[in-house]
Amino acid sequence: MERNNLYPVFLKTSQLHVLIVGGGNVAEEKLRFLTKSSPDAVVTMVSPWYAEKTLELANKFNVTTITDVYNVSYLDGKHMVVATTDNVDVNIQVYKDCRAQFKLVNVADNPPYCDFYMGGIVTKGNVKIGISTNGKSPTTAKRLRQFFEDVIPEDISKMVQNLNDYRKTIKGDFEEKVDKMNQITSSLVDKKDNN
């Protein structure tokens, strides 16, 4: 049976520098996805031209836009790169340049040239859930995101804060604290027979 071996992480994009290569509709989609989840992300875009909606979104989130063709010097100081051009050769060059410099790279709609995927994300206050289909079905990730957005209560942050406050009052070593928190939170997932 096939399985998803990707390792999920949550990046502090306000402390990283992200480069998006391209300025068209796909660049807008990737920028929208990034800023929806991380409105404080530090982003630079480079493209010889920008679609109007892409520029509007970039301006809304203080994205640095550079009107130029891609060259390797634009990778300087960047931690993560997303290539979104409609030129396959440019996207593959971005990938090769990033790999040579050990930078994380995503070539849009080209899984073999991706170190990471931008999956579905559900955000409710302090709770964030990442959804991945291993790059196989963005539509499935979207539907799962919609499902979780509907079933997770809007006030879940209140529960998270209450549990955080309670955790601070627990005495004992690490194992004792984990055991106590497991006891308290087990009721969240226990199925009770109401018959």
PDB file of C-alpha atoms in Angstrom:
ATOM      1  CA  MET A   1       0.000   0.000   0.000  1.00  0.00           C
ATOM      2  CA  GLU A   2       1.332   3.419  -0.962  1.00  0.00           C
ATOM      3  CA  ARG A   3       1.818   5.950   1.826  1.00  0.00           C
ATOM      4  CA  ASN A   4       2.655   9.614   2.207  1.00  0.00           C
ATOM      5  CA  ASN A   5       6.222   9.909   3.575  1.00  0.00           C
ATOM      6  CA  LEU A   6       6.333  13.708   3.617  1.00  0.00           C
ATOM      7  CA  TYR A   7       7.323  15.345   6.900  1.00  0.00           C
ATOM      8  CA  PRO A   8       4.936  18.177   7.872  1.00  0.00           C
ATOM      9  CA  VAL A   9       6.392  21.348   9.338  1.00  0.00           C
ATOM     10  CA  PHE A  10       5.002  24.782  10.162  1.00  0.00           C
ATOM     11  CA  LEU A  11       7.403  27.487   9.047  1.00  0.00           C
ATOM     12  CA  LYS A  12       7.808  30.924  10.622  1.00  0.00           C
ATOM     13  CA  THR A  13       7.734  32.698   7.265  1.00  0.00           C
ATOM     14  CA  SER A  14       8.068  36.083   8.962  1.00  0.00           C
ATOM     15  CA  GLN A  15      11.631  34.996   9.811  1.00  0.00           C
ATOM     16  CA  LEU A  16      12.420  33.424   6.444  1.00  0.00           C
ATOM     17  CA  HIS A  17      12.815  34.995   3.014  1.00  0.00           C
ATOM     18  CA  VAL A  18      10.612  33.522   0.296  1.00  0.00           C
ATOM     19  CA  LEU A  19      11.150  34.094  -3.429  1.00  0.00           C
ATOM     20  CA  ILE A  20       8.392  33.573  -5.982  1.00  0.00           C
ATOM     21  CA  VAL A  21       9.649  33.429  -9.568  1.00  0.00           C
ATOM     22  CA  GLY A  22       6.860  34.496 -11.908  1.00  0.00           C
ATOM     23  CA  GLY A  23       4.098  37.055 -11.907  1.00  0.00           C
ATOM     24  CA  GLY A  24       1.101  35.424 -13.574  1.00  0.00           C
ATOM     25  CA  ASN A  25      -1.962  33.566 -12.345  1.00  0.00           C
ATOM     26  CA  VAL A  26      -0.033  30.679 -10.790  1.00  0.00           C
ATOM     27  CA  ALA A  27       2.211  33.152  -8.924  1.00  0.00           C
ATOM     28  CA  GLU A  28      -0.914  34.881  -7.629  1.00  0.00           C
ATOM     29  CA  GLU A  29      -2.353  31.535  -6.494  1.00  0.00           C
ATOM     30  CA  LYS A  30       0.832  30.605  -4.616  1.00  0.00           C
ATOM     31  CA  LEU A  31       1.126  34.090  -3.082  1.00  0.00           C
ATOM     32  CA  ARG A  32      -2.534  33.996  -2.032  1.00  0.00           C
ATOM     33  CA  PHE A  33      -2.060  30.579  -0.430  1.00  0.00           C
ATOM     34  CA  LEU A  34       1.046  31.765   1.423  1.00  0.00           C
ATOM     35  CA  THR A  35      -0.391  35.063   2.649  1.00  0.00           C
ATOM     36  CA  LYS A  36      -3.707  33.530   3.666  1.00  0.00           C
ATOM     37  CA  SER A  37      -1.866  31.286   6.076  1.00  0.00           C
ATOM     38  CA  SER A  38       1.029  33.642   6.887  1.00  0.00           C
ATOM     39  CA  PRO A  39       0.090  37.290   6.247  1.00  0.00           C
ATOM     40  CA  ASP A  40       3.401  38.407   7.760  1.00  0.00           C
ATOM     41  CA  ALA A  41       5.528  36.315   5.362  1.00  0.00           C
ATOM     42  CA  VAL A  42       8.599  38.033   3.924  1.00  0.00           C
ATOM     43  CA  VAL A  43       8.223  37.597   0.165  1.00  0.00           C
ATOM     44  CA  THR A  44      10.040  38.822  -2.930  1.00  0.00           C
ATOM     45  CA  MET A  45       8.742  38.223  -6.444  1.00  0.00           C
ATOM     46  CA  VAL A  46      10.739  38.436  -9.657  1.00  0.00           C
ATOM     47  CA  SER A  47       9.138  38.451 -13.089  1.00  0.00           C
ATOM     48  CA  PRO A  48       9.478  40.382 -16.365  1.00  0.00           C
ATOM     49  CA  TRP A  49       5.727  41.200 -16.046  1.00  0.00           C
ATOM     50  CA  TYR A  50       2.919  40.919 -13.482  1.00  0.00           C
ATOM     51  CA  ALA A  51      -0.776  40.222 -13.866  1.00  0.00           C
ATOM     52  CA  GLU A  52      -2.891  42.990 -12.369  1.00  0.00           C
ATOM     53  CA  LYS A  53      -4.364  40.762  -9.636  1.00  0.00           C
ATOM     54  CA  THR A  54      -0.899  39.487  -8.715  1.00  0.00           C
ATOM     55  CA  LEU A  55       0.372  43.059  -8.265  1.00  0.00           C
ATOM     56  CA  GLU A  56      -2.701  44.015  -6.226  1.00  0.00           C
ATOM     57  CA  LEU A  57      -2.152  41.084  -3.884  1.00  0.00           C
ATOM     58  CA  ALA A  58       1.596  41.744  -3.663  1.00  0.00           C
ATOM     59  CA  ASN A  59       0.964  45.382  -2.734  1.00  0.00           C
ATOM     60  CA  LYS A  60      -1.602  44.382  -0.097  1.00  0.00           C
ATOM     61  CA  PHE A  61       0.994  42.234   1.695  1.00  0.00           C
ATOM     62  CA  ASN A  62       4.070  44.460   1.192  1.00  0.00           C
ATOM     63  CA  VAL A  63       5.707  41.981  -1.164  1.00  0.00           C
ATOM     64  CA  THR A  64       8.837  43.237  -2.884  1.00  0.00           C
ATOM     65  CA  THR A  65       8.323  43.012  -6.654  1.00  0.00           C
ATOM     66  CA  ILE A  66      11.243  43.076  -9.053  1.00  0.00           C
ATOM     67  CA  THR A  67      10.553  43.487 -12.760  1.00  0.00           C
ATOM     68  CA  ASP A  68      13.273  41.382 -14.365  1.00  0.00           C
ATOM     69  CA  VAL A  69      13.932  37.940 -15.787  1.00  0.00           C
ATOM     70  CA  TYR A  70      15.114  35.294 -13.335  1.00  0.00           C
ATOM     71  CA  ASN A  71      18.807  34.863 -12.693  1.00  0.00           C
ATOM     72  CA  VAL A  72      20.599  32.941  -9.963  1.00  0.00           C
ATOM     73  CA  SER A  73      21.547  36.102  -8.045  1.00  0.00           C
ATOM     74  CA  TYR A  74      17.922  36.458  -6.940  1.00  0.00           C
ATOM     75  CA  LEU A  75      18.415  33.409  -4.714  1.00  0.00           C
ATOM     76  CA  ASP A  76      20.848  35.334  -2.502  1.00  0.00           C
ATOM     77  CA  GLY A  77      19.480  35.483   1.034  1.00  0.00           C
ATOM     78  CA  LYS A  78      16.395  33.412   0.227  1.00  0.00           C
ATOM     79  CA  HIS A  79      15.420  30.318   2.197  1.00  0.00           C
ATOM     80  CA  MET A  80      12.519  29.006   0.160  1.00  0.00           C
ATOM     81  CA  VAL A  81      11.666  29.417  -3.531  1.00  0.00           C
ATOM     82  CA  VAL A  82       8.522  28.830  -5.579  1.00  0.00           C
ATOM     83  CA  ALA A  83       8.859  28.752  -9.381  1.00  0.00           C
ATOM     84  CA  THR A  84       5.606  29.573 -11.197  1.00  0.00           C
ATOM     85  CA  THR A  85       6.570  30.646 -14.706  1.00  0.00           C
ATOM     86  CA  ASP A  86       4.994  29.195 -17.839  1.00  0.00           C
ATOM     87  CA  ASN A  87       8.498  28.468 -19.144  1.00  0.00           C
ATOM     88  CA  VAL A  88       9.502  24.903 -18.231  1.00  0.00           C
ATOM     89  CA  ASP A  89      13.211  25.610 -18.868  1.00  0.00           C
ATOM     90  CA  VAL A  90      13.212  28.578 -16.468  1.00  0.00           C
ATOM     91  CA  ASN A  91      11.412  26.563 -13.782  1.00  0.00           C
ATOM     92  CA  ILE A  92      13.876  23.689 -14.095  1.00  0.00           C
ATOM     93  CA  GLN A  93      16.806  26.132 -13.934  1.00  0.00           C
ATOM     94  CA  VAL A  94      15.352  27.591 -10.730  1.00  0.00           C
ATOM     95  CA  TYR A  95      15.120  24.057  -9.354  1.00  0.00           C
ATOM     96  CA  LYS A  96      18.737  23.234 -10.289  1.00  0.00           C
ATOM     97  CA  ASP A  97      20.031  26.527  -8.858  1.00  0.00           C
ATOM     98  CA  CYS A  98      18.160  25.949  -5.595  1.00  0.00           C
ATOM     99  CA  ARG A  99      19.418  22.377  -5.272  1.00  0.00           C
ATOM    100  CA  ALA A 100      23.004  23.570  -5.836  1.00  0.00           C
ATOM    101  CA  GLN A 101      22.565  26.075  -2.983  1.00  0.00           C
ATOM    102  CA  PHE A 102      20.591  23.762  -0.659  1.00  0.00           C
ATOM    103  CA  LYS A 103      17.478  25.951  -0.786  1.00  0.00           C
ATOM    104  CA  LEU A 104      13.980  24.516  -0.531  1.00  0.00           C
ATOM    105  CA  VAL A 105      12.162  24.767  -3.848  1.00  0.00           C
ATOM    106  CA  ASN A 106       8.698  24.104  -5.249  1.00  0.00           C
ATOM    107  CA  VAL A 107       8.140  24.115  -9.000  1.00  0.00           C
ATOM    108  CA  ALA A 108       4.396  24.609  -9.384  1.00  0.00           C
ATOM    109  CA  ASP A 109       2.535  21.669 -10.888  1.00  0.00           C
ATOM    110  CA  ASN A 110       5.723  19.633 -11.314  1.00  0.00           C
ATOM    111  CA  PRO A 111       6.107  17.235  -8.325  1.00  0.00           C
ATOM    112  CA  PRO A 112       9.500  15.765  -9.334  1.00  0.00           C
ATOM    113  CA  TYR A 113      10.942  19.287  -8.995  1.00  0.00           C
ATOM    114  CA  CYS A 114       9.555  19.954  -5.523  1.00  0.00           C
ATOM    115  CA  ASP A 115      11.153  19.699  -2.094  1.00  0.00           C
ATOM    116  CA  PHE A 116       7.790  20.585  -0.572  1.00  0.00           C
ATOM    117  CA  TYR A 117       4.139  20.923  -1.542  1.00  0.00           C
ATOM    118  CA  MET A 118       1.772  23.696  -0.564  1.00  0.00           C
ATOM    119  CA  GLY A 119      -1.102  21.548   0.705  1.00  0.00           C
ATOM    120  CA  GLY A 120      -4.487  22.421   2.158  1.00  0.00           C
ATOM    121  CA  ILE A 121      -4.452  24.391   5.401  1.00  0.00           C
ATOM    122  CA  VAL A 122      -7.190  24.895   7.982  1.00  0.00           C
ATOM    123  CA  THR A 123      -6.715  27.745  10.454  1.00  0.00           C
ATOM    124  CA  LYS A 124      -8.979  28.356  13.425  1.00  0.00           C
ATOM    125  CA  GLY A 125      -7.318  30.773  15.847  1.00  0.00           C
ATOM    126  CA  ASN A 126      -4.239  29.030  17.268  1.00  0.00           C
ATOM    127  CA  VAL A 127      -5.110  25.697  15.659  1.00  0.00           C
ATOM    128  CA  LYS A 128      -3.675  24.985  12.222  1.00  0.00           C
ATOM    129  CA  ILE A 129      -4.005  21.727  10.320  1.00  0.00           C
ATOM    130  CA  GLY A 130      -1.950  20.931   7.221  1.00  0.00           C
ATOM    131  CA  ILE A 131      -3.359  18.518   4.642  1.00  0.00           C
ATOM    132  CA  SER A 132      -1.261  16.718   2.047  1.00  0.00           C
ATOM    133  CA  THR A 133      -2.187  14.253  -0.676  1.00  0.00           C
ATOM    134  CA  ASN A 134       1.477  13.706  -1.553  1.00  0.00           C
ATOM    135  CA  GLY A 135       1.062  16.005  -4.548  1.00  0.00           C
ATOM    136  CA  LYS A 136      -1.479  13.667  -6.129  1.00  0.00           C
ATOM    137  CA  SER A 137      -4.812  15.443  -5.670  1.00  0.00           C
ATOM    138  CA  PRO A 138      -5.063  19.130  -4.735  1.00  0.00           C
ATOM    139  CA  THR A 139      -8.848  18.783  -5.123  1.00  0.00           C
ATOM    140  CA  THR A 140      -8.984  16.168  -2.363  1.00  0.00           C
ATOM    141  CA  ALA A 141      -6.905  18.423  -0.108  1.00  0.00           C
ATOM    142  CA  LYS A 142      -9.320  21.273  -0.840  1.00  0.00           C
ATOM    143  CA  ARG A 143     -12.366  19.155   0.035  1.00  0.00           C
ATOM    144  CA  LEU A 144     -10.758  17.943   3.261  1.00  0.00           C
ATOM    145  CA  ARG A 145      -9.896  21.551   4.151  1.00  0.00           C
ATOM    146  CA  GLN A 146     -13.527  22.554   3.635  1.00  0.00           C
ATOM    147  CA  PHE A 147     -14.698  19.644   5.795  1.00  0.00           C
ATOM    148  CA  PHE A 148     -12.394  20.544   8.701  1.00  0.00           C
ATOM    149  CA  GLU A 149     -13.268  24.233   8.431  1.00  0.00           C
ATOM    150  CA  ASP A 150     -16.911  23.223   8.936  1.00  0.00           C
ATOM    151  CA  VAL A 151     -16.439  20.776  11.844  1.00  0.00           C
ATOM    152  CA  ILE A 152     -13.812  22.575  13.947  1.00  0.00           C
ATOM    153  CA  PRO A 153     -15.546  25.092  16.207  1.00  0.00           C
ATOM    154  CA  GLU A 154     -14.681  28.762  15.823  1.00  0.00           C
ATOM    155  CA  ASP A 155     -13.905  29.036  19.558  1.00  0.00           C
ATOM    156  CA  ILE A 156     -11.329  26.231  19.590  1.00  0.00           C
ATOM    157  CA  SER A 157      -8.659  28.778  20.551  1.00  0.00           C
ATOM    158  CA  LYS A 158     -10.427  29.187  23.898  1.00  0.00           C
ATOM    159  CA  MET A 159      -9.956  25.474  24.592  1.00  0.00           C
ATOM    160  CA  VAL A 160      -6.315  25.638  23.498  1.00  0.00           C
ATOM    161  CA  GLN A 161      -5.680  28.607  25.799  1.00  0.00           C
ATOM    162  CA  ASN A 162      -7.442  26.917  28.739  1.00  0.00           C
ATOM    163  CA  LEU A 163      -5.355  23.755  28.267  1.00  0.00           C
ATOM    164  CA  ASN A 164      -2.188  25.845  27.998  1.00  0.00           C
ATOM    165  CA  ASP A 165      -3.059  27.663  31.244  1.00  0.00           C
ATOM    166  CA  TYR A 166      -3.801  24.343  32.958  1.00  0.00           C
ATOM    167  CA  ARG A 167      -0.553  22.783  31.681  1.00  0.00           C
ATOM    168  CA  LYS A 168       1.416  25.560  33.402  1.00  0.00           C
ATOM    169  CA  THR A 169      -0.082  24.594  36.789  1.00  0.00           C
ATOM    170  CA  ILE A 170       0.880  20.902  36.625  1.00  0.00           C
ATOM    171  CA  LYS A 171       3.713  19.866  38.917  1.00  0.00           C
ATOM    172  CA  GLY A 172       6.098  16.983  38.352  1.00  0.00           C
ATOM    173  CA  ASP A 173       8.577  15.799  35.765  1.00  0.00           C
ATOM    174  CA  PHE A 174       7.977  15.727  32.030  1.00  0.00           C
ATOM    175  CA  GLU A 175       6.415  12.244  32.019  1.00  0.00           C
ATOM    176  CA  GLU A 176       3.993  13.135  34.814  1.00  0.00           C
ATOM    177  CA  LYS A 177       2.921  16.291  32.971  1.00  0.00           C
ATOM    178  CA  VAL A 178       2.396  14.399  29.715  1.00  0.00           C
ATOM    179  CA  ASP A 179       0.388  11.717  31.524  1.00  0.00           C
ATOM    180  CA  LYS A 180      -1.843  14.316  33.215  1.00  0.00           C
ATOM    181  CA  MET A 181      -2.447  16.213  29.944  1.00  0.00           C
ATOM    182  CA  ASN A 182      -3.245  12.909  28.200  1.00  0.00           C
ATOM    183  CA  GLN A 183      -5.828  12.133  30.886  1.00  0.00           C
ATOM    184  CA  ILE A 184      -7.449  15.552  30.552  1.00  0.00           C
ATOM    185  CA  THR A 185      -7.519  15.613  26.736  1.00  0.00           C
ATOM    186  CA  SER A 186      -8.525  11.959  26.205  1.00  0.00           C
ATOM    187  CA  SER A 187     -12.162  12.968  26.577  1.00  0.00           C
ATOM    188  CA  LEU A 188     -11.826  14.954  23.348  1.00  0.00           C
ATOM    189  CA  VAL A 189     -11.520  11.766  21.307  1.00  0.00           C
ATOM    190  CA  ASP A 190     -13.130   9.075  23.505  1.00  0.00           C
ATOM    191  CA  LYS A 191     -16.291   7.593  22.019  1.00  0.00           C
ATOM    192  CA  LYS A 192     -18.932   7.202  24.732  1.00  0.00           C
ATOM    193  CA  ASP A 193     -21.771   4.734  24.400  1.00  0.00           C
ATOM    194  CA  ASN A 194     -24.873   6.794  25.098  1.00  0.00           C
ATOM    195  CA  ASN A 195     -27.285   3.810  25.058  1.00  0.00           C
TER     196      ASN A 195
END
